[in-house]
Short mmCIF file of N, CA and C in Angstrom, two decimals:
data_model
loop_
_atom_site.label_atom_id
_atom_site.label_comp_id
_atom_site.label_asym_id
_atom_site.label_seq_id
_atom_site.Cartn_x
_atom_site.Cartn_y
_atom_site.Cartn_z
N MET A 1356 -5.87 -29.23 -32.61
CA MET A 1356 -5.06 -28.24 -31.92
C MET A 1356 -3.66 -28.82 -31.79
N SER A 1357 -2.68 -28.04 -32.17
CA SER A 1357 -1.30 -28.52 -32.12
C SER A 1357 -0.70 -28.25 -30.75
N VAL A 1358 0.39 -28.95 -30.49
CA VAL A 1358 1.09 -28.78 -29.23
C VAL A 1358 1.63 -27.36 -29.11
N SER A 1359 2.10 -26.78 -30.21
CA SER A 1359 2.64 -25.42 -30.15
C SER A 1359 1.57 -24.40 -29.78
N SER A 1360 0.33 -24.59 -30.23
CA SER A 1360 -0.71 -23.64 -29.87
C SER A 1360 -1.11 -23.78 -28.40
N ILE A 1361 -1.02 -25.00 -27.87
CA ILE A 1361 -1.32 -25.20 -26.45
C ILE A 1361 -0.26 -24.52 -25.60
N SER A 1362 1.01 -24.76 -25.92
CA SER A 1362 2.06 -24.14 -25.11
C SER A 1362 2.07 -22.63 -25.29
N SER A 1363 1.71 -22.15 -26.46
CA SER A 1363 1.66 -20.72 -26.69
C SER A 1363 0.59 -20.07 -25.82
N SER A 1364 -0.58 -20.66 -25.75
CA SER A 1364 -1.65 -20.09 -24.94
C SER A 1364 -1.36 -20.22 -23.44
N ALA A 1365 -0.61 -21.24 -23.06
CA ALA A 1365 -0.28 -21.42 -21.64
C ALA A 1365 0.71 -20.37 -21.17
N ASN A 1366 1.49 -19.81 -22.08
CA ASN A 1366 2.50 -18.82 -21.71
C ASN A 1366 1.96 -17.40 -21.69
N LYS A 1367 0.75 -17.17 -22.13
CA LYS A 1367 0.18 -15.83 -22.13
C LYS A 1367 -0.20 -15.43 -20.71
N VAL A 1368 0.02 -14.18 -20.42
CA VAL A 1368 -0.28 -13.64 -19.10
C VAL A 1368 -1.36 -12.58 -19.25
N ASP A 1369 -2.36 -12.67 -18.44
CA ASP A 1369 -3.42 -11.66 -18.42
C ASP A 1369 -2.96 -10.55 -17.48
N PHE A 1370 -2.38 -9.49 -18.06
CA PHE A 1370 -1.81 -8.42 -17.24
C PHE A 1370 -2.87 -7.67 -16.44
N ALA A 1371 -4.06 -7.56 -16.96
CA ALA A 1371 -5.12 -6.88 -16.21
C ALA A 1371 -5.43 -7.67 -14.94
N GLU A 1372 -5.50 -8.99 -15.06
CA GLU A 1372 -5.76 -9.82 -13.88
C GLU A 1372 -4.58 -9.78 -12.92
N LEU A 1373 -3.38 -9.78 -13.44
CA LEU A 1373 -2.19 -9.70 -12.61
C LEU A 1373 -2.16 -8.39 -11.83
N ARG A 1374 -2.46 -7.27 -12.50
CA ARG A 1374 -2.51 -5.97 -11.82
C ARG A 1374 -3.57 -5.98 -10.72
N LYS A 1375 -4.71 -6.58 -11.02
CA LYS A 1375 -5.79 -6.63 -10.02
C LYS A 1375 -5.35 -7.43 -8.79
N GLN A 1376 -4.73 -8.57 -9.01
CA GLN A 1376 -4.28 -9.40 -7.89
C GLN A 1376 -3.19 -8.69 -7.08
N MET A 1377 -2.29 -8.02 -7.77
CA MET A 1377 -1.23 -7.28 -7.07
C MET A 1377 -1.84 -6.15 -6.24
N ALA A 1378 -2.81 -5.45 -6.81
CA ALA A 1378 -3.47 -4.36 -6.09
C ALA A 1378 -4.19 -4.89 -4.85
N GLN A 1379 -4.82 -6.05 -4.98
CA GLN A 1379 -5.52 -6.65 -3.83
C GLN A 1379 -4.53 -7.01 -2.72
N ARG A 1380 -3.40 -7.59 -3.10
CA ARG A 1380 -2.39 -7.95 -2.10
C ARG A 1380 -1.82 -6.71 -1.43
N MET A 1381 -1.55 -5.67 -2.22
CA MET A 1381 -1.04 -4.43 -1.64
C MET A 1381 -2.07 -3.83 -0.69
N ALA A 1382 -3.34 -3.85 -1.09
CA ALA A 1382 -4.39 -3.30 -0.23
C ALA A 1382 -4.49 -4.07 1.07
N GLU A 1383 -4.40 -5.38 1.01
CA GLU A 1383 -4.44 -6.19 2.23
C GLU A 1383 -3.29 -5.83 3.16
N ARG A 1384 -2.10 -5.69 2.60
CA ARG A 1384 -0.92 -5.37 3.41
C ARG A 1384 -1.04 -3.97 4.00
N MET A 1385 -1.48 -3.02 3.17
CA MET A 1385 -1.63 -1.65 3.66
C MET A 1385 -2.69 -1.57 4.75
N MET A 1386 -3.77 -2.31 4.56
CA MET A 1386 -4.84 -2.31 5.56
C MET A 1386 -4.29 -2.84 6.88
N LYS A 1387 -3.49 -3.90 6.81
CA LYS A 1387 -2.89 -4.47 8.01
C LYS A 1387 -1.97 -3.45 8.69
N ASP A 1388 -1.22 -2.72 7.88
CA ASP A 1388 -0.25 -1.77 8.43
C ASP A 1388 -0.88 -0.48 8.93
N LEU A 1389 -1.96 -0.03 8.31
CA LEU A 1389 -2.52 1.27 8.62
C LEU A 1389 -3.76 1.25 9.51
N ASP A 1390 -4.48 0.14 9.54
CA ASP A 1390 -5.73 0.05 10.31
C ASP A 1390 -5.41 -0.19 11.78
N THR A 1391 -5.07 0.88 12.48
CA THR A 1391 -4.60 0.75 13.86
C THR A 1391 -5.68 0.33 14.84
N ASP A 1392 -6.95 0.64 14.55
CA ASP A 1392 -8.01 0.24 15.47
C ASP A 1392 -8.62 -1.12 15.12
N GLY A 1393 -8.19 -1.71 14.01
CA GLY A 1393 -8.62 -3.06 13.65
C GLY A 1393 -10.05 -3.20 13.20
N ASP A 1394 -10.69 -2.10 12.76
CA ASP A 1394 -12.10 -2.19 12.35
C ASP A 1394 -12.28 -2.60 10.88
N GLY A 1395 -11.16 -2.81 10.17
CA GLY A 1395 -11.25 -3.24 8.78
C GLY A 1395 -11.43 -2.10 7.79
N LYS A 1396 -11.35 -0.87 8.27
CA LYS A 1396 -11.48 0.32 7.42
C LYS A 1396 -10.44 1.33 7.86
N LEU A 1397 -10.07 2.21 6.93
CA LEU A 1397 -9.15 3.29 7.25
C LEU A 1397 -9.91 4.59 7.46
N SER A 1398 -9.57 5.27 8.53
CA SER A 1398 -10.15 6.59 8.79
C SER A 1398 -9.13 7.65 8.43
N LYS A 1399 -9.59 8.88 8.36
CA LYS A 1399 -8.67 9.98 8.07
C LYS A 1399 -7.63 10.09 9.19
N SER A 1400 -8.02 9.84 10.43
CA SER A 1400 -7.06 9.94 11.53
C SER A 1400 -5.97 8.86 11.42
N GLU A 1401 -6.32 7.69 10.89
CA GLU A 1401 -5.31 6.65 10.69
C GLU A 1401 -4.33 7.06 9.60
N LEU A 1402 -4.81 7.74 8.55
CA LEU A 1402 -3.90 8.27 7.53
C LEU A 1402 -3.03 9.38 8.11
N GLU A 1403 -3.58 10.17 9.01
CA GLU A 1403 -2.79 11.22 9.66
C GLU A 1403 -1.69 10.60 10.51
N GLN A 1404 -1.99 9.49 11.21
CA GLN A 1404 -0.97 8.79 11.98
C GLN A 1404 0.14 8.29 11.06
N ALA A 1405 -0.23 7.76 9.91
CA ALA A 1405 0.76 7.27 8.95
C ALA A 1405 1.59 8.42 8.41
N SER A 1406 0.96 9.57 8.17
CA SER A 1406 1.68 10.74 7.71
C SER A 1406 2.70 11.19 8.75
N GLN A 1407 2.30 11.17 10.01
CA GLN A 1407 3.21 11.54 11.09
C GLN A 1407 4.36 10.54 11.19
N ALA A 1408 4.06 9.26 11.02
CA ALA A 1408 5.11 8.23 11.04
C ALA A 1408 6.09 8.46 9.90
N ASP A 1409 5.56 8.84 8.73
CA ASP A 1409 6.41 9.12 7.58
C ASP A 1409 7.28 10.34 7.85
N ALA A 1410 6.69 11.38 8.41
CA ALA A 1410 7.44 12.61 8.68
C ALA A 1410 8.55 12.36 9.69
N SER A 1411 8.28 11.53 10.70
CA SER A 1411 9.30 11.28 11.72
C SER A 1411 10.39 10.33 11.22
N SER A 1412 10.08 9.49 10.24
CA SER A 1412 11.09 8.56 9.74
C SER A 1412 11.82 9.12 8.52
N SER A 1413 11.31 10.18 7.94
CA SER A 1413 11.90 10.75 6.74
C SER A 1413 12.91 11.81 7.12
N SER A 1414 14.10 11.69 6.55
CA SER A 1414 15.14 12.67 6.85
C SER A 1414 15.17 13.80 5.83
N ASN A 1415 14.55 13.58 4.66
CA ASN A 1415 14.64 14.60 3.63
C ASN A 1415 13.57 15.68 3.76
N GLY A 1416 12.48 15.41 4.43
CA GLY A 1416 11.44 16.39 4.65
C GLY A 1416 10.72 16.83 3.38
N ALA A 1417 10.95 16.14 2.28
CA ALA A 1417 10.30 16.51 1.02
C ALA A 1417 8.83 16.15 1.06
N SER A 1418 8.02 16.99 0.45
CA SER A 1418 6.59 16.75 0.41
C SER A 1418 6.12 16.79 -1.03
N SER A 1419 5.13 15.99 -1.33
CA SER A 1419 4.62 15.94 -2.70
C SER A 1419 3.70 17.11 -3.01
N GLY A 1420 3.29 17.86 -2.00
CA GLY A 1420 2.35 18.94 -2.23
C GLY A 1420 0.91 18.47 -2.09
N LYS A 1421 0.70 17.19 -2.07
CA LYS A 1421 -0.64 16.64 -1.88
C LYS A 1421 -0.90 16.50 -0.38
N SER A 1422 -2.12 16.70 0.00
CA SER A 1422 -2.46 16.64 1.41
C SER A 1422 -3.17 15.34 1.75
N ILE A 1423 -3.33 15.12 3.02
CA ILE A 1423 -4.09 13.96 3.49
C ILE A 1423 -5.53 14.07 3.02
N ASP A 1424 -6.05 15.30 2.96
CA ASP A 1424 -7.41 15.50 2.45
C ASP A 1424 -7.53 15.04 1.00
N ASP A 1425 -6.51 15.38 0.18
CA ASP A 1425 -6.51 14.94 -1.22
C ASP A 1425 -6.50 13.41 -1.30
N LEU A 1426 -5.62 12.82 -0.50
CA LEU A 1426 -5.50 11.36 -0.50
C LEU A 1426 -6.80 10.71 -0.04
N PHE A 1427 -7.36 11.21 1.05
CA PHE A 1427 -8.58 10.61 1.58
C PHE A 1427 -9.74 10.75 0.59
N ALA A 1428 -9.82 11.90 -0.07
CA ALA A 1428 -10.88 12.12 -1.06
C ALA A 1428 -10.74 11.14 -2.22
N ALA A 1429 -9.50 10.85 -2.62
CA ALA A 1429 -9.28 9.91 -3.72
C ALA A 1429 -9.59 8.48 -3.30
N LEU A 1430 -9.36 8.16 -2.04
CA LEU A 1430 -9.58 6.79 -1.56
C LEU A 1430 -11.04 6.50 -1.22
N ASP A 1431 -11.71 7.44 -0.57
CA ASP A 1431 -13.07 7.24 -0.08
C ASP A 1431 -14.08 7.52 -1.20
N VAL A 1432 -14.17 6.61 -2.14
CA VAL A 1432 -15.00 6.81 -3.33
C VAL A 1432 -16.47 6.94 -2.99
N ASP A 1433 -16.96 6.15 -2.03
CA ASP A 1433 -18.39 6.20 -1.72
C ASP A 1433 -18.75 7.31 -0.73
N GLY A 1434 -17.75 8.03 -0.22
CA GLY A 1434 -18.00 9.18 0.64
C GLY A 1434 -18.56 8.86 2.01
N ASP A 1435 -18.34 7.63 2.50
CA ASP A 1435 -18.90 7.27 3.81
C ASP A 1435 -17.99 7.64 4.99
N GLY A 1436 -16.86 8.27 4.72
CA GLY A 1436 -15.98 8.70 5.80
C GLY A 1436 -14.94 7.68 6.20
N SER A 1437 -14.88 6.55 5.51
CA SER A 1437 -13.86 5.55 5.77
C SER A 1437 -13.49 4.86 4.47
N VAL A 1438 -12.32 4.24 4.46
CA VAL A 1438 -11.82 3.58 3.26
C VAL A 1438 -11.83 2.07 3.49
N SER A 1439 -12.61 1.38 2.68
CA SER A 1439 -12.68 -0.08 2.78
C SER A 1439 -11.52 -0.71 2.02
N LYS A 1440 -11.30 -1.99 2.26
CA LYS A 1440 -10.25 -2.70 1.54
C LYS A 1440 -10.53 -2.71 0.04
N SER A 1441 -11.78 -2.81 -0.36
CA SER A 1441 -12.10 -2.80 -1.79
C SER A 1441 -11.82 -1.44 -2.41
N GLU A 1442 -12.10 -0.34 -1.68
CA GLU A 1442 -11.77 0.99 -2.19
C GLU A 1442 -10.25 1.16 -2.32
N LEU A 1443 -9.54 0.67 -1.32
CA LEU A 1443 -8.08 0.76 -1.35
C LEU A 1443 -7.51 -0.05 -2.50
N SER A 1444 -8.04 -1.25 -2.70
CA SER A 1444 -7.59 -2.11 -3.80
C SER A 1444 -7.88 -1.47 -5.16
N ALA A 1445 -9.07 -0.91 -5.33
CA ALA A 1445 -9.43 -0.26 -6.60
C ALA A 1445 -8.52 0.94 -6.87
N PHE A 1446 -8.20 1.70 -5.83
CA PHE A 1446 -7.31 2.85 -5.97
C PHE A 1446 -5.92 2.40 -6.42
N MET A 1447 -5.39 1.36 -5.78
CA MET A 1447 -4.06 0.88 -6.13
C MET A 1447 -4.04 0.29 -7.54
N GLU A 1448 -5.12 -0.38 -7.92
CA GLU A 1448 -5.20 -0.94 -9.28
C GLU A 1448 -5.22 0.19 -10.32
N LYS A 1449 -6.01 1.22 -10.04
CA LYS A 1449 -6.13 2.34 -10.97
C LYS A 1449 -4.80 3.11 -11.07
N ALA A 1450 -4.08 3.20 -9.97
CA ALA A 1450 -2.83 3.95 -9.94
C ALA A 1450 -1.65 3.17 -10.51
N GLY A 1451 -1.83 1.88 -10.69
CA GLY A 1451 -0.75 1.05 -11.20
C GLY A 1451 -0.47 1.33 -12.66
N PRO A 1452 0.59 0.72 -13.16
CA PRO A 1452 0.93 0.93 -14.57
C PRO A 1452 -0.14 0.34 -15.48
N SER A 1453 -0.31 0.93 -16.65
CA SER A 1453 -1.28 0.41 -17.60
C SER A 1453 -0.55 -0.36 -18.69
N GLY A 1454 -1.19 -1.37 -19.21
CA GLY A 1454 -0.60 -2.16 -20.28
C GLY A 1454 0.41 -3.15 -19.76
N PRO A 1455 0.99 -3.91 -20.67
CA PRO A 1455 1.99 -4.89 -20.25
C PRO A 1455 3.27 -4.20 -19.83
N PRO A 1456 4.11 -4.90 -19.08
CA PRO A 1456 5.37 -4.29 -18.66
C PRO A 1456 6.24 -4.01 -19.88
N PRO A 1457 7.16 -3.06 -19.76
CA PRO A 1457 8.00 -2.73 -20.89
C PRO A 1457 8.86 -3.91 -21.31
N ALA A 1458 9.16 -3.98 -22.60
CA ALA A 1458 10.01 -5.05 -23.11
C ALA A 1458 11.41 -4.89 -22.54
N GLY A 1459 12.08 -6.01 -22.39
CA GLY A 1459 13.45 -5.95 -21.91
C GLY A 1459 13.59 -6.24 -20.43
N GLY A 1460 12.52 -6.52 -19.75
CA GLY A 1460 12.62 -6.89 -18.35
C GLY A 1460 12.58 -5.70 -17.42
N PRO A 1461 12.91 -5.94 -16.16
CA PRO A 1461 12.83 -4.88 -15.15
C PRO A 1461 13.94 -3.86 -15.36
N PRO A 1462 13.81 -2.68 -14.73
CA PRO A 1462 14.84 -1.67 -14.85
C PRO A 1462 16.14 -2.16 -14.20
N PRO A 1463 17.26 -1.58 -14.57
CA PRO A 1463 18.53 -2.01 -13.99
C PRO A 1463 18.59 -1.70 -12.51
N GLY A 1464 19.45 -2.41 -11.84
CA GLY A 1464 19.65 -2.19 -10.42
C GLY A 1464 18.93 -3.23 -9.60
N PRO A 1465 19.22 -3.26 -8.31
CA PRO A 1465 18.59 -4.25 -7.44
C PRO A 1465 17.12 -3.92 -7.22
N PRO A 1466 16.32 -4.94 -6.97
CA PRO A 1466 14.90 -4.66 -6.68
C PRO A 1466 14.78 -3.95 -5.35
N PRO A 1467 13.73 -3.15 -5.18
CA PRO A 1467 13.55 -2.47 -3.90
C PRO A 1467 13.29 -3.49 -2.80
N SER A 1468 13.82 -3.20 -1.63
CA SER A 1468 13.62 -4.13 -0.53
C SER A 1468 12.30 -3.81 0.16
N PRO A 1469 11.56 -4.85 0.55
CA PRO A 1469 10.29 -4.64 1.24
C PRO A 1469 10.55 -4.17 2.67
N PRO A 1470 9.55 -3.57 3.30
CA PRO A 1470 9.73 -3.18 4.69
C PRO A 1470 9.85 -4.42 5.56
N PRO A 1471 10.44 -4.29 6.73
CA PRO A 1471 10.57 -5.46 7.60
C PRO A 1471 9.21 -6.02 7.97
N ASP A 1472 9.14 -7.33 8.12
CA ASP A 1472 7.90 -8.01 8.43
C ASP A 1472 7.85 -8.32 9.92
N ASP A 1473 6.80 -7.83 10.59
CA ASP A 1473 6.66 -8.06 12.03
C ASP A 1473 6.69 -9.53 12.39
N ASP A 1474 6.03 -10.37 11.58
CA ASP A 1474 5.94 -11.79 11.89
C ASP A 1474 7.32 -12.43 11.90
N GLU A 1475 8.17 -12.07 10.92
CA GLU A 1475 9.51 -12.64 10.86
C GLU A 1475 10.34 -12.20 12.04
N ASN A 1476 10.24 -10.92 12.41
CA ASN A 1476 11.03 -10.40 13.52
C ASN A 1476 10.64 -11.09 14.82
N GLN A 1477 9.36 -11.31 15.02
CA GLN A 1477 8.92 -11.93 16.26
C GLN A 1477 9.29 -13.41 16.30
N ALA A 1478 9.24 -14.09 15.17
CA ALA A 1478 9.53 -15.51 15.14
C ALA A 1478 11.01 -15.78 15.30
N SER A 1479 11.88 -14.85 14.90
CA SER A 1479 13.30 -15.11 14.91
C SER A 1479 13.96 -14.81 16.25
N SER A 1480 13.25 -14.24 17.19
CA SER A 1480 13.87 -13.93 18.47
C SER A 1480 12.94 -14.30 19.61
N SER A 1481 13.56 -14.73 20.69
CA SER A 1481 12.78 -15.02 21.89
C SER A 1481 13.42 -14.24 23.03
N PRO A 1482 12.93 -13.02 23.27
CA PRO A 1482 13.55 -12.13 24.26
C PRO A 1482 13.31 -12.59 25.69
N SER A 1483 14.26 -12.25 26.54
CA SER A 1483 14.08 -12.48 27.97
C SER A 1483 13.30 -11.32 28.54
N ASP A 1484 12.93 -11.41 29.81
CA ASP A 1484 12.17 -10.33 30.43
C ASP A 1484 12.94 -9.02 30.42
N SER A 1485 14.26 -9.08 30.59
CA SER A 1485 15.05 -7.86 30.61
C SER A 1485 15.09 -7.19 29.24
N ASP A 1486 14.83 -7.95 28.19
CA ASP A 1486 14.82 -7.40 26.84
C ASP A 1486 13.44 -6.92 26.41
N ALA A 1487 12.43 -7.03 27.26
CA ALA A 1487 11.05 -6.71 26.88
C ALA A 1487 10.92 -5.26 26.43
N THR A 1488 11.56 -4.34 27.13
CA THR A 1488 11.48 -2.93 26.75
C THR A 1488 12.09 -2.71 25.38
N THR A 1489 13.23 -3.32 25.13
CA THR A 1489 13.89 -3.20 23.84
C THR A 1489 13.02 -3.75 22.73
N VAL A 1490 12.41 -4.91 22.95
CA VAL A 1490 11.56 -5.54 21.95
C VAL A 1490 10.35 -4.67 21.68
N ASP A 1491 9.72 -4.12 22.72
CA ASP A 1491 8.58 -3.23 22.54
C ASP A 1491 8.97 -2.01 21.73
N SER A 1492 10.14 -1.45 22.01
CA SER A 1492 10.62 -0.30 21.27
C SER A 1492 10.89 -0.67 19.81
N ASP A 1493 11.51 -1.83 19.59
CA ASP A 1493 11.78 -2.29 18.22
C ASP A 1493 10.49 -2.54 17.47
N THR A 1494 9.49 -3.13 18.13
CA THR A 1494 8.21 -3.39 17.49
C THR A 1494 7.51 -2.08 17.13
N ALA A 1495 7.57 -1.10 18.04
CA ALA A 1495 6.97 0.20 17.76
C ALA A 1495 7.67 0.86 16.58
N THR A 1496 9.00 0.76 16.54
CA THR A 1496 9.75 1.34 15.42
C THR A 1496 9.37 0.65 14.13
N THR A 1497 9.30 -0.67 14.14
CA THR A 1497 8.94 -1.41 12.94
C THR A 1497 7.53 -1.04 12.49
N THR A 1498 6.60 -0.92 13.41
CA THR A 1498 5.23 -0.53 13.08
C THR A 1498 5.23 0.86 12.45
N GLN A 1499 5.99 1.78 13.02
CA GLN A 1499 6.08 3.13 12.45
C GLN A 1499 6.67 3.09 11.05
N GLN A 1500 7.68 2.25 10.84
CA GLN A 1500 8.30 2.14 9.52
C GLN A 1500 7.31 1.58 8.50
N ARG A 1501 6.54 0.60 8.91
CA ARG A 1501 5.56 -0.01 8.01
C ARG A 1501 4.47 1.00 7.66
N MET A 1502 4.02 1.77 8.64
CA MET A 1502 3.01 2.80 8.39
C MET A 1502 3.56 3.84 7.43
N ALA A 1503 4.80 4.27 7.67
CA ALA A 1503 5.43 5.27 6.81
C ALA A 1503 5.56 4.74 5.38
N PHE A 1504 5.96 3.49 5.23
CA PHE A 1504 6.13 2.89 3.91
C PHE A 1504 4.79 2.82 3.17
N ALA A 1505 3.75 2.41 3.86
CA ALA A 1505 2.42 2.32 3.25
C ALA A 1505 1.94 3.71 2.85
N TYR A 1506 2.17 4.69 3.70
CA TYR A 1506 1.76 6.06 3.39
C TYR A 1506 2.51 6.58 2.16
N GLN A 1507 3.80 6.29 2.08
CA GLN A 1507 4.58 6.71 0.92
C GLN A 1507 4.05 6.08 -0.36
N GLN A 1508 3.66 4.81 -0.28
CA GLN A 1508 3.09 4.14 -1.45
C GLN A 1508 1.78 4.79 -1.88
N LEU A 1509 0.95 5.13 -0.92
CA LEU A 1509 -0.33 5.77 -1.24
C LEU A 1509 -0.12 7.15 -1.87
N MET A 1510 0.80 7.92 -1.32
CA MET A 1510 1.05 9.24 -1.87
C MET A 1510 1.66 9.15 -3.27
N ALA A 1511 2.52 8.17 -3.49
CA ALA A 1511 3.10 7.97 -4.83
C ALA A 1511 2.01 7.58 -5.83
N ALA A 1512 1.09 6.75 -5.38
CA ALA A 1512 -0.03 6.35 -6.25
C ALA A 1512 -0.90 7.56 -6.58
N LEU A 1513 -1.14 8.42 -5.60
CA LEU A 1513 -1.93 9.62 -5.83
C LEU A 1513 -1.23 10.52 -6.85
N GLU A 1514 0.08 10.63 -6.76
CA GLU A 1514 0.85 11.42 -7.72
C GLU A 1514 0.72 10.83 -9.13
N ARG A 1515 0.78 9.48 -9.23
CA ARG A 1515 0.65 8.84 -10.54
C ARG A 1515 -0.71 9.12 -11.17
N LEU A 1516 -1.71 9.26 -10.32
CA LEU A 1516 -3.05 9.55 -10.82
C LEU A 1516 -3.23 11.04 -11.11
N GLY A 1517 -2.23 11.82 -10.83
CA GLY A 1517 -2.32 13.26 -11.07
C GLY A 1517 -3.14 13.97 -10.03
N GLY A 1518 -3.32 13.35 -8.88
CA GLY A 1518 -4.08 13.98 -7.81
C GLY A 1518 -5.57 13.96 -8.05
N ALA A 1519 -6.02 13.14 -9.01
CA ALA A 1519 -7.46 13.08 -9.28
C ALA A 1519 -8.17 12.49 -8.10
N ALA A 1520 -9.16 13.17 -7.63
CA ALA A 1520 -9.98 12.68 -6.53
C ALA A 1520 -11.40 12.52 -7.04
N THR A 1521 -12.20 11.89 -6.25
CA THR A 1521 -13.60 11.77 -6.63
C THR A 1521 -14.45 12.39 -5.55
N ASP A 1522 -15.57 12.97 -5.97
CA ASP A 1522 -16.50 13.47 -4.97
C ASP A 1522 -17.40 12.31 -4.55
N GLY A 1523 -18.28 12.51 -3.65
CA GLY A 1523 -19.14 11.44 -3.14
C GLY A 1523 -19.93 10.71 -4.21
N SER A 1524 -20.20 11.37 -5.35
CA SER A 1524 -21.00 10.73 -6.40
C SER A 1524 -20.16 9.88 -7.34
N GLY A 1525 -18.81 9.87 -7.11
CA GLY A 1525 -17.94 9.10 -7.98
C GLY A 1525 -17.43 9.88 -9.18
N THR A 1526 -17.83 11.17 -9.26
CA THR A 1526 -17.38 12.03 -10.34
C THR A 1526 -15.95 12.46 -10.07
N SER A 1527 -15.10 12.35 -11.09
CA SER A 1527 -13.70 12.70 -10.92
C SER A 1527 -13.52 14.19 -10.91
N THR A 1528 -12.69 14.67 -9.95
CA THR A 1528 -12.35 16.07 -9.86
C THR A 1528 -10.83 16.17 -9.81
N THR A 1529 -10.29 17.32 -10.07
CA THR A 1529 -8.85 17.51 -9.98
C THR A 1529 -8.53 18.25 -8.71
N ALA A 1530 -7.61 17.68 -7.94
CA ALA A 1530 -7.24 18.29 -6.65
C ALA A 1530 -6.26 19.40 -6.85
#
């Protein structure tokens, strides 16, 4: 085996594995942002809360035409009435781009900025008692923003899938 063949194989990227890992990370983050009761699963009411957070933070009022019912049906593959992290991860993986990224690198322009991180905000400030109300309000706003962002990502993924949902048996249907 030559050195060139070793370096060549070391530079190959398994895009399917990369997509899977990215989907898992997104699912973990979304679960953290949307699972308000902390049970490790998403309920339809938690998606409704996220939808309301999106509506209150969105100034354009545009809607994709897809409903929470469509989204929940697409996410809850096993039909048990809740969305597990594995269901969420599989949905995000399926909704992601297929194949390797386009040649030529990323699209022009700056990369999208991530939503603010609660952990960073809390670590960077030490409020006094008089600031407690302000901090609580800021934390609530940040939580609402994170919920809205996660909801927007889910709805965009549903649009990429063409609104395909599954019934309880796993059979694909069109919403």
